[in-house]
Coordinates of C-alpha atoms in Angstrom, one line a residue:
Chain A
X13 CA 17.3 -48.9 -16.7
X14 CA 14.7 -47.4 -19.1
X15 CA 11.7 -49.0 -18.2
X16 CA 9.2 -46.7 -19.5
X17 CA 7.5 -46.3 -16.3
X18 CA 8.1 -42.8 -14.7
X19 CA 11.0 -42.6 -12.4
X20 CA 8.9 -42.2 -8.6
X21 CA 9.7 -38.7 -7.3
X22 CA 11.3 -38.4 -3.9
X23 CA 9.0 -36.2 -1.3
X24 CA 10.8 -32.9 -1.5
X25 CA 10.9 -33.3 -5.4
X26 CA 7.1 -33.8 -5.5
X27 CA 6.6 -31.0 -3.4
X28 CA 9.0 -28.6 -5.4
X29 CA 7.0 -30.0 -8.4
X30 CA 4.2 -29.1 -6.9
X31 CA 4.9 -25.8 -5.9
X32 CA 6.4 -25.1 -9.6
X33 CA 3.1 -26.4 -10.7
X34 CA 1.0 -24.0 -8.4
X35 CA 3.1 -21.0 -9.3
X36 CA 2.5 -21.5 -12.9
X37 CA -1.3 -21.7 -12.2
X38 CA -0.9 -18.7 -10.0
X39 CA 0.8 -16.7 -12.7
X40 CA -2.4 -17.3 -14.8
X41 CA -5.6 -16.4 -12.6
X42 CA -6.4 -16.0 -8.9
X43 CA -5.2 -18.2 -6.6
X44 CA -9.0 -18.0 -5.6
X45 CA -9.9 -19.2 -9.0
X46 CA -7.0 -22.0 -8.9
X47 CA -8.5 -25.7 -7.3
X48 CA -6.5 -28.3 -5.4
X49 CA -8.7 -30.5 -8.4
X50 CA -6.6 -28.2 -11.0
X51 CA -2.9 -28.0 -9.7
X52 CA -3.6 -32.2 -9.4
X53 CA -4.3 -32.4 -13.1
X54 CA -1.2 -30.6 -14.3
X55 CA 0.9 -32.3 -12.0
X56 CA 0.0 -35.6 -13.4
X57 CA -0.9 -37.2 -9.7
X58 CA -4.3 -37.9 -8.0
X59 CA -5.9 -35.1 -5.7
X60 CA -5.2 -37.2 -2.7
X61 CA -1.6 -37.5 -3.2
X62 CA -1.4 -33.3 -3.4
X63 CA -3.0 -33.4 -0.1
X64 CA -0.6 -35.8 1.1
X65 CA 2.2 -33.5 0.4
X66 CA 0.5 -30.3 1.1
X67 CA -2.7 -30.6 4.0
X68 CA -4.6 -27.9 2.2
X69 CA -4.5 -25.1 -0.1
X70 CA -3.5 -22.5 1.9
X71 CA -0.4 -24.8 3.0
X72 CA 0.6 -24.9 -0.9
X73 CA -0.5 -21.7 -1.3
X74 CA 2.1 -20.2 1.6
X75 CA 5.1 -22.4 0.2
X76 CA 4.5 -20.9 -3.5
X77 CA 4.5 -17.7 -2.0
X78 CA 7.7 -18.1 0.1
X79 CA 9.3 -19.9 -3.3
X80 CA 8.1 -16.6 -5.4
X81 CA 9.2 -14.0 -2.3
X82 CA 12.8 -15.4 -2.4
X83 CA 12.8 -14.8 -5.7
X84 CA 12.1 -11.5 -5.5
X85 CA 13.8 -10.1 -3.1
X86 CA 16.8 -12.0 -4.7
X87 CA 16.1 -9.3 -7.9
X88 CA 16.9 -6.4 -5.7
X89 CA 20.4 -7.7 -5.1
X90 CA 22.9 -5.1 -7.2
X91 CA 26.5 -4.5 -7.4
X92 CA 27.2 -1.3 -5.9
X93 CA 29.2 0.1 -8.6
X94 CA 28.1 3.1 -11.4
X95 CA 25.6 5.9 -10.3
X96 CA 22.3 5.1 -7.8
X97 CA 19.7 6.0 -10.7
X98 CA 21.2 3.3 -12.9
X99 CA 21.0 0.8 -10.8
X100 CA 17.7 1.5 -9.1
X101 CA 16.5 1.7 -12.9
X102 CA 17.9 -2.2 -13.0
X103 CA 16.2 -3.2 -10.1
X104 CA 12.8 -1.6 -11.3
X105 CA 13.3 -3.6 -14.4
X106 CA 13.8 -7.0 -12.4
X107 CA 10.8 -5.9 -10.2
X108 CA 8.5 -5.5 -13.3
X109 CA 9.8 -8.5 -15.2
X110 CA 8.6 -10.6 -12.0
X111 CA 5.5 -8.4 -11.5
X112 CA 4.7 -9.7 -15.1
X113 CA 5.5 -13.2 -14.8
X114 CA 3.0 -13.2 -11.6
X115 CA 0.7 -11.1 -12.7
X116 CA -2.8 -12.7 -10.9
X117 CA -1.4 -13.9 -8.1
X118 CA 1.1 -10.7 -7.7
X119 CA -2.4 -8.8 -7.5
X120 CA -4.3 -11.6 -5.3
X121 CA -1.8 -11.3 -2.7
X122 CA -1.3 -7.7 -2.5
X123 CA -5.0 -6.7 -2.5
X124 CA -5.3 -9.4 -0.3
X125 CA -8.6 -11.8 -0.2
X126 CA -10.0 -15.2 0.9
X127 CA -7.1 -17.2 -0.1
X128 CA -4.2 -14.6 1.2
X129 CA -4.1 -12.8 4.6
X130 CA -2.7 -15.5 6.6
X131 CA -0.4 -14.2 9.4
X132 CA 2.3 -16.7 7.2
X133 CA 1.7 -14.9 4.0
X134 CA 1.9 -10.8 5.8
X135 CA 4.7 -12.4 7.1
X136 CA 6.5 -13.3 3.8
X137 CA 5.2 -9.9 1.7
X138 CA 6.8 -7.9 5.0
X139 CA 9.7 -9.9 4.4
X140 CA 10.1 -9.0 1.4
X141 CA 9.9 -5.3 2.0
X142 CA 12.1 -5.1 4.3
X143 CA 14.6 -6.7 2.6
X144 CA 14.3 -4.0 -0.7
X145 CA 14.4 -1.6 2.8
X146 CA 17.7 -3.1 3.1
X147 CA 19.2 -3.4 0.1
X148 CA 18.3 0.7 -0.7
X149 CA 19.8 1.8 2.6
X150 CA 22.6 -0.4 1.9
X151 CA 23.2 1.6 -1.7
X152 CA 23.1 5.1 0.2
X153 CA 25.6 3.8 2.1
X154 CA 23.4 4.8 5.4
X155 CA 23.4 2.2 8.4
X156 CA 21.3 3.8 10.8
X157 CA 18.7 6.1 8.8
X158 CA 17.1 9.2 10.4
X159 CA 13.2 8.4 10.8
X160 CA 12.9 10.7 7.5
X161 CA 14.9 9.0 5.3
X162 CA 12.9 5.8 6.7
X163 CA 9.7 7.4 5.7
X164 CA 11.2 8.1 2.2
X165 CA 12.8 5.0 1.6
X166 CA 9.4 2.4 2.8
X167 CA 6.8 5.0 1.9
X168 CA 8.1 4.9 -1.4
X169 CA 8.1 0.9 -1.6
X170 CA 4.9 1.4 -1.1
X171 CA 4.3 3.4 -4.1
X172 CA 6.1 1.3 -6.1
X173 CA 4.0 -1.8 -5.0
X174 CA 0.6 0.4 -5.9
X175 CA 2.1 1.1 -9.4
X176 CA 2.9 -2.1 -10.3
X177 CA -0.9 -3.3 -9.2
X178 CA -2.6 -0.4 -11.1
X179 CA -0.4 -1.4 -14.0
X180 CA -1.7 -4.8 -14.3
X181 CA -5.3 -3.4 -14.5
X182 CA -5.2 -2.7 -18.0
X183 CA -1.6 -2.2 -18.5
X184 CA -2.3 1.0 -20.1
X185 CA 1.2 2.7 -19.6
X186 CA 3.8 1.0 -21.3
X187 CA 6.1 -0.8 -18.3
X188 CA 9.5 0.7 -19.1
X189 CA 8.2 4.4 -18.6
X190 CA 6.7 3.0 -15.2
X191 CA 10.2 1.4 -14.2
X192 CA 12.0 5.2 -15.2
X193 CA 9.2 6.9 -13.3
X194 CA 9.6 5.2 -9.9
X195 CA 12.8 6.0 -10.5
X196 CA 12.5 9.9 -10.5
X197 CA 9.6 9.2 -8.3
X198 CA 12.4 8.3 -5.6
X199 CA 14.2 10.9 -6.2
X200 CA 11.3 13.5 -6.2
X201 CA 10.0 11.9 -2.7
X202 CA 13.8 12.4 -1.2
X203 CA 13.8 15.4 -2.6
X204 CA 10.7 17.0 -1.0
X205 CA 11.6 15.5 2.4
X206 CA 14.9 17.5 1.9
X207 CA 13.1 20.7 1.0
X208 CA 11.8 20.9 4.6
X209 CA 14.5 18.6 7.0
X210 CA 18.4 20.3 7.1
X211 CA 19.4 16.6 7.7
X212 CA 17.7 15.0 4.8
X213 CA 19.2 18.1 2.6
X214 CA 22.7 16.7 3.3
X215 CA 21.7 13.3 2.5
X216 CA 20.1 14.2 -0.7
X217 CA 23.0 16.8 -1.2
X218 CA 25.2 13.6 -1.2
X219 CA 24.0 11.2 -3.5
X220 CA 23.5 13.7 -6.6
X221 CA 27.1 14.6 -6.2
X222 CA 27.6 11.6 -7.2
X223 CA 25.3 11.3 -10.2
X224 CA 26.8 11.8 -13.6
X225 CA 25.1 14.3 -16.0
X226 CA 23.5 11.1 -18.0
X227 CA 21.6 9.6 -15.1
X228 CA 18.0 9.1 -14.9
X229 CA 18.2 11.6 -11.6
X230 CA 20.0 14.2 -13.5
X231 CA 17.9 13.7 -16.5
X232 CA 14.9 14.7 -14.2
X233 CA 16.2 17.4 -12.5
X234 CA 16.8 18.8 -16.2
X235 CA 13.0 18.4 -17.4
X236 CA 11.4 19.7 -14.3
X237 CA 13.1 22.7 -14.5
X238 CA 12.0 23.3 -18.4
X239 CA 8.6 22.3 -17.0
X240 CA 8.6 25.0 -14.5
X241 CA 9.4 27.8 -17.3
Chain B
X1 CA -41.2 8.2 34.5
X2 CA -37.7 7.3 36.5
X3 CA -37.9 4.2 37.8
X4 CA -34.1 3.3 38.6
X5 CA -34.2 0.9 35.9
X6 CA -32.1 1.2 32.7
X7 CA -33.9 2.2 29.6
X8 CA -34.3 -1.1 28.1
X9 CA -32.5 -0.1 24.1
X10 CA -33.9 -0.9 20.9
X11 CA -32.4 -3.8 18.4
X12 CA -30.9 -0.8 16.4
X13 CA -29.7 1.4 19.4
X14 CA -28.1 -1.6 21.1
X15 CA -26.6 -2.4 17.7
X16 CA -25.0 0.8 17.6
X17 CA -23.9 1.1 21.0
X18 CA -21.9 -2.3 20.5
X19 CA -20.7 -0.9 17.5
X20 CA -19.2 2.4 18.9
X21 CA -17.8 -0.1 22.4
X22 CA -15.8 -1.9 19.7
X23 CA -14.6 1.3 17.8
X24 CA -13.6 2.9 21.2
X25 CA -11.8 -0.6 22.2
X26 CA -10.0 -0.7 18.5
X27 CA -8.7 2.5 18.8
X28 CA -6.6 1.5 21.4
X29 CA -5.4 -1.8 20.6
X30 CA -5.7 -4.0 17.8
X31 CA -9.1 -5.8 17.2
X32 CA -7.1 -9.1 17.5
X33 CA -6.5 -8.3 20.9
X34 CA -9.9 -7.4 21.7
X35 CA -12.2 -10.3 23.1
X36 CA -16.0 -10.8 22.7
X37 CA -15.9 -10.8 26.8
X38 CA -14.2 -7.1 26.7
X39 CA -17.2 -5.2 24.7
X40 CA -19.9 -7.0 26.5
X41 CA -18.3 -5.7 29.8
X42 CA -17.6 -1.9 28.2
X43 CA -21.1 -2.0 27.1
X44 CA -22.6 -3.3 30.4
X45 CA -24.3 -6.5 29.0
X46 CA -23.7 -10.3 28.7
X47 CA -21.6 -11.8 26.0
X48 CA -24.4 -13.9 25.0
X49 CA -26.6 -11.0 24.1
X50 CA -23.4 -9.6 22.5
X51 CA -24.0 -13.1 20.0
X52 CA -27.7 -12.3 20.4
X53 CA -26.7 -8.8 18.0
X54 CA -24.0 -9.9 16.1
X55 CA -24.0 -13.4 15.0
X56 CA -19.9 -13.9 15.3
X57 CA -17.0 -11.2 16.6
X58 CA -16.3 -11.0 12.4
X59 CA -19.4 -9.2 11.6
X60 CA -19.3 -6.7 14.6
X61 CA -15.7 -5.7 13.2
X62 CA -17.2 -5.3 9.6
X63 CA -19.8 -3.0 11.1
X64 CA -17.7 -1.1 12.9
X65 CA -15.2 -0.9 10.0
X66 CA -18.1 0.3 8.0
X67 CA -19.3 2.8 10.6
X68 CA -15.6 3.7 10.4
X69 CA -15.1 4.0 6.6
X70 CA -18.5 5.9 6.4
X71 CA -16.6 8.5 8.9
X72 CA -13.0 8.9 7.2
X73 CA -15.0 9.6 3.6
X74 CA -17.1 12.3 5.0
X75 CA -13.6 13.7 6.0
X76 CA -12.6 14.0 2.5
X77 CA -15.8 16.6 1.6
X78 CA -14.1 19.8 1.3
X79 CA -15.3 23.2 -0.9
X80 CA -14.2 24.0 -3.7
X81 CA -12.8 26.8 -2.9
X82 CA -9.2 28.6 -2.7
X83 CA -5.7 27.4 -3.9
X84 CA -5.6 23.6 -4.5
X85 CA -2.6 22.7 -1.8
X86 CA -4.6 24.1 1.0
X87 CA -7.7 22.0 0.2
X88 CA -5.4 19.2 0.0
X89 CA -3.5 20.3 3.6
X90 CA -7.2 20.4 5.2
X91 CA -8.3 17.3 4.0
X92 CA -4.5 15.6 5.4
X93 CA -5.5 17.1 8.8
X94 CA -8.6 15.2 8.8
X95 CA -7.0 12.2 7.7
X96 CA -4.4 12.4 10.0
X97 CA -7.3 13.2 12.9
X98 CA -8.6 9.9 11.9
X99 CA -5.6 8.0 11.9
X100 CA -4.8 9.4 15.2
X101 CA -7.9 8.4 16.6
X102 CA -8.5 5.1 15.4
X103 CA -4.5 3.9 15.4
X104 CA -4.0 0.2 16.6
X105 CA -7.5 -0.5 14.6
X106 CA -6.3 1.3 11.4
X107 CA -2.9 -0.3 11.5
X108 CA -4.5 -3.8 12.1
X109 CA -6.7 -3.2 9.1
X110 CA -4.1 -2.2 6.8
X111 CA -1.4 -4.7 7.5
X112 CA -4.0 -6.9 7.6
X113 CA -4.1 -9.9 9.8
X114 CA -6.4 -12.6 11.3
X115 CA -9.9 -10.6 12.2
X116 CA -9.2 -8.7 8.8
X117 CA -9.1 -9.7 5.6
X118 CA -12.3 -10.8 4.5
X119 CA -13.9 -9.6 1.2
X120 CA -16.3 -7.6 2.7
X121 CA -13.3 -5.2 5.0
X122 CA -11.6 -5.2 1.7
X123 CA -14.3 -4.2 -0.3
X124 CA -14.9 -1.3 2.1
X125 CA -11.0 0.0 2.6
X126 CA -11.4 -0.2 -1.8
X127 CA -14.7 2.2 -1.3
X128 CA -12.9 4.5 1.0
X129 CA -9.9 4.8 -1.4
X130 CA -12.6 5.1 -4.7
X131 CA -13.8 7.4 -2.3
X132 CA -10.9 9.8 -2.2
X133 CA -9.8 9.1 -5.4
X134 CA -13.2 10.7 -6.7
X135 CA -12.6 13.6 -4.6
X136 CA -9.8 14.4 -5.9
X137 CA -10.5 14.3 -9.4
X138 CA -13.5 16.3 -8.9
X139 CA -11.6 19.1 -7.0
X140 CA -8.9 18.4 -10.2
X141 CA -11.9 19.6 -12.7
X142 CA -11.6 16.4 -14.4
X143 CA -14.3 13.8 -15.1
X144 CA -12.3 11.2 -17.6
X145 CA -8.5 11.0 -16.5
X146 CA -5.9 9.4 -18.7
X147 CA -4.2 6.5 -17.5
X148 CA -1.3 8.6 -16.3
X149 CA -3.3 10.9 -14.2
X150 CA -5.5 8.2 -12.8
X151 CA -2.0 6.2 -11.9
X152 CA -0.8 9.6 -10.1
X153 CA -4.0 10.1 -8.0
X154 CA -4.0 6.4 -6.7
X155 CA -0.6 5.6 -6.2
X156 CA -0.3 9.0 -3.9
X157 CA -3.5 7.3 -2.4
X158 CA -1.5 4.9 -1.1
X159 CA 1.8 6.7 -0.5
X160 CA -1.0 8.6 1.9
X161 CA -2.0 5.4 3.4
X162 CA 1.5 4.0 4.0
X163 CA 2.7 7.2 5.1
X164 CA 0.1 7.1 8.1
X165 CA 0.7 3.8 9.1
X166 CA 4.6 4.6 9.4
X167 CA 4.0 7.5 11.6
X168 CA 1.8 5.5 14.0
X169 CA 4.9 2.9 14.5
X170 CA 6.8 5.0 16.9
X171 CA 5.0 8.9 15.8
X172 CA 8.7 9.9 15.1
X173 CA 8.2 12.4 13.1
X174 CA 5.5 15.3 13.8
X175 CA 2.2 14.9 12.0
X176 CA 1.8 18.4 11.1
X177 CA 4.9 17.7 9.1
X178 CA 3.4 15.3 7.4
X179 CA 0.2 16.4 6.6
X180 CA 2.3 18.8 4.6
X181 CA 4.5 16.8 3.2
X182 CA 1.7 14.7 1.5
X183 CA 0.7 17.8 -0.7
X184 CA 4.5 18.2 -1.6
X185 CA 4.4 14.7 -2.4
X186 CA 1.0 15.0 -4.3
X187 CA 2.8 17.9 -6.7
X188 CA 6.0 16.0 -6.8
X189 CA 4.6 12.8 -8.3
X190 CA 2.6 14.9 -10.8
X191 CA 5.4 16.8 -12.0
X192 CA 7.6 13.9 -12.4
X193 CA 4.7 12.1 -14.8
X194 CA 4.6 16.1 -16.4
X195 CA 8.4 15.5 -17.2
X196 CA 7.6 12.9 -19.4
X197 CA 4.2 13.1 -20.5
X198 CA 2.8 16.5 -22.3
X199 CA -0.9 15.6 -21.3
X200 CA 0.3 15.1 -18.3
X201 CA 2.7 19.0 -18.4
X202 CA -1.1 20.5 -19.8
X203 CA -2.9 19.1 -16.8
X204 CA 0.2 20.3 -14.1
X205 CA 0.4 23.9 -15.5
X206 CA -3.3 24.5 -15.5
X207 CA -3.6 23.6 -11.5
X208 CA -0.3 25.5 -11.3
X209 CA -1.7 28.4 -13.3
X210 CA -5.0 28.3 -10.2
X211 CA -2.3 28.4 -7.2
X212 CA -1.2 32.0 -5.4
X213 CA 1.8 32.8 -4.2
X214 CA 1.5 31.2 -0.5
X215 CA 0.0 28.2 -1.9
X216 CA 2.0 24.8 -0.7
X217 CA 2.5 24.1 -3.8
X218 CA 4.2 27.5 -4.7
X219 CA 6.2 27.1 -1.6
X220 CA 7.8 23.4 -2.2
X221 CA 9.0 25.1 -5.4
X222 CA 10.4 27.5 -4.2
X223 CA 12.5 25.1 -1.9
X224 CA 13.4 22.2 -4.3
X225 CA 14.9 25.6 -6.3
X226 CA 17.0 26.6 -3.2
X227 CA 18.0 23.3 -2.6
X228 CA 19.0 22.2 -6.1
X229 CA 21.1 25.7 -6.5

């Protein structure tokens, strides 16, 4: 039956609606900048019905945040086939596509501010770090990492969080050479912690083996050492 | 005259005093866990005077965080003098004194968390960070970075900052260690953006050109070398 009035949305419909809604806002500017008044308009519904579904901002605000974390950390998942650099390089890729799509809010919640900082929304962003922790130990093949190659492997999802924010800020490096960098930046972190720890050598030792002459580590390894001449 | 009596203290004086309780009471666990009851008893005096000085336990923890920022940048002042790496390694033992110090209050601060968070903490962890950042560049000889050098500088910022907070979960690793390790990394990310950028190569091979023999930096090369042969 067509009858030109809108089909009523179930509660869990509404509320995806909603949070689809917020997320697009989000993408846009700040969620700071973003009103309940706002997200009400583009939805098409009153301000009190949002409130129904959601009791306040921050409420809406942590289930756009969980919707947009699972979607991340569902970009980090990668076959485990063809060398490490490759498919890091993929991952970075993903990363950047969604650090693009999110742009404000990415930055809102990682520098943190009034809207962010819950103990729900560290919760989520820690998360999310621990499962791109995962995911890379899962790659090396490595179950239970020295504390090195723990330092190495969050220390350096740290960097690659800072990059992406400073990115944003002007965007003055083009992306893809950012995505290649953290790359080699992985490599160049592992490879330091390896200059100094015998454990760490053997680790390192073990995944170039495996890296073919055309991967991005290889490639590196190449053009530092023409640098250093 | 000694009359027995305590030395009744000045609005400033008592303001200070509160503020270095607090900082003594952070450093050993985080300021979440620290009640308005707790510094009124370390600092001898009724928790409604406490309110009396500080309106709310928020703004005592901004001005300890500020008395605490204004302490880490002094730490970053260093000569300029002699090789590059080891005015770096100084300035990572200073850091690392810091951290050491202040632990369950930096941590809090960084992960952020309920009693954090606000604009103003975050506009004063952003002025230490600009704080070091300008340090840097100064000791670098360079007053208007490109992008790519900027991105270098304040991404290692970071890895610094996550770095820290990863050896204070567990201090698995030895600081000294670290301290050095941070000025491997420093070089490391630079010469990966020198790879691929010839601004970037200029800017590397002119601090290279400054550093002697027993430099840091001289030695990590040295190493990766060995390790790579």
């Amino acid at each position: 039956m067509t009858t030109g009035v809108r089909r009523r949305m179930g509660v869990e419909e509404r509320r995806q609606q909603l949070i689809g809604v917020a997320l697009e806002l989000f993408s846009q500017r700040s969620p700071d900048d973003v009103s309940i008044d706002e997200i009400a308009s583009a939805a098409g519904i009153s301000r009190p019905l949002v409130y129904h579904y959601f009791p306040g901002k921050l409420s809406l605000y942590e289930a756009a945040l969980k919707r947009a974390s699972e979607d991340l950390a569902a970009r980090f998942a990668e076959p485990q086939e063809g060398p490490l650099g490759n498919r890091l390089l993929r991952v970075m890729r993903r990363f950047f596509d969604f650090v693009d799509d999110h742009g404000p809010g990415f930055s809102a919640l990682m520098r943190g501010g009034p809207a962010v900082g819950s103990s729900a929304t560290n919760a989520l962003v820690d998360s999310v770090r621990q499962a791109a922790y995962e995911q890379i130990l899962s790659h090396l093949g490595v179950e239970d990492p020295p504390a090195r190659l723990e330092l190495v492997v969050r220390s350096w999802i740290s960097l690659a969080e800072s990059t992406a924010l400073i990115w944003l800020d002007g965007r003055r490096i083009p992306r893809g050479e950012l995505e290649a960098q953290l790359v080699h930046d992985f490599a160049a972190l592992a490879a330091v912690s390896a200059a100094y720890d015998d454990e760490m050598a053997g680790l390192v030792r073990e995944m170039a083996l495996g890296e073919p002459a055309d991967s991005p580590f290889t490639e590196l390894a190449t053009r530092l050492i023409a640098l250093a001449s």
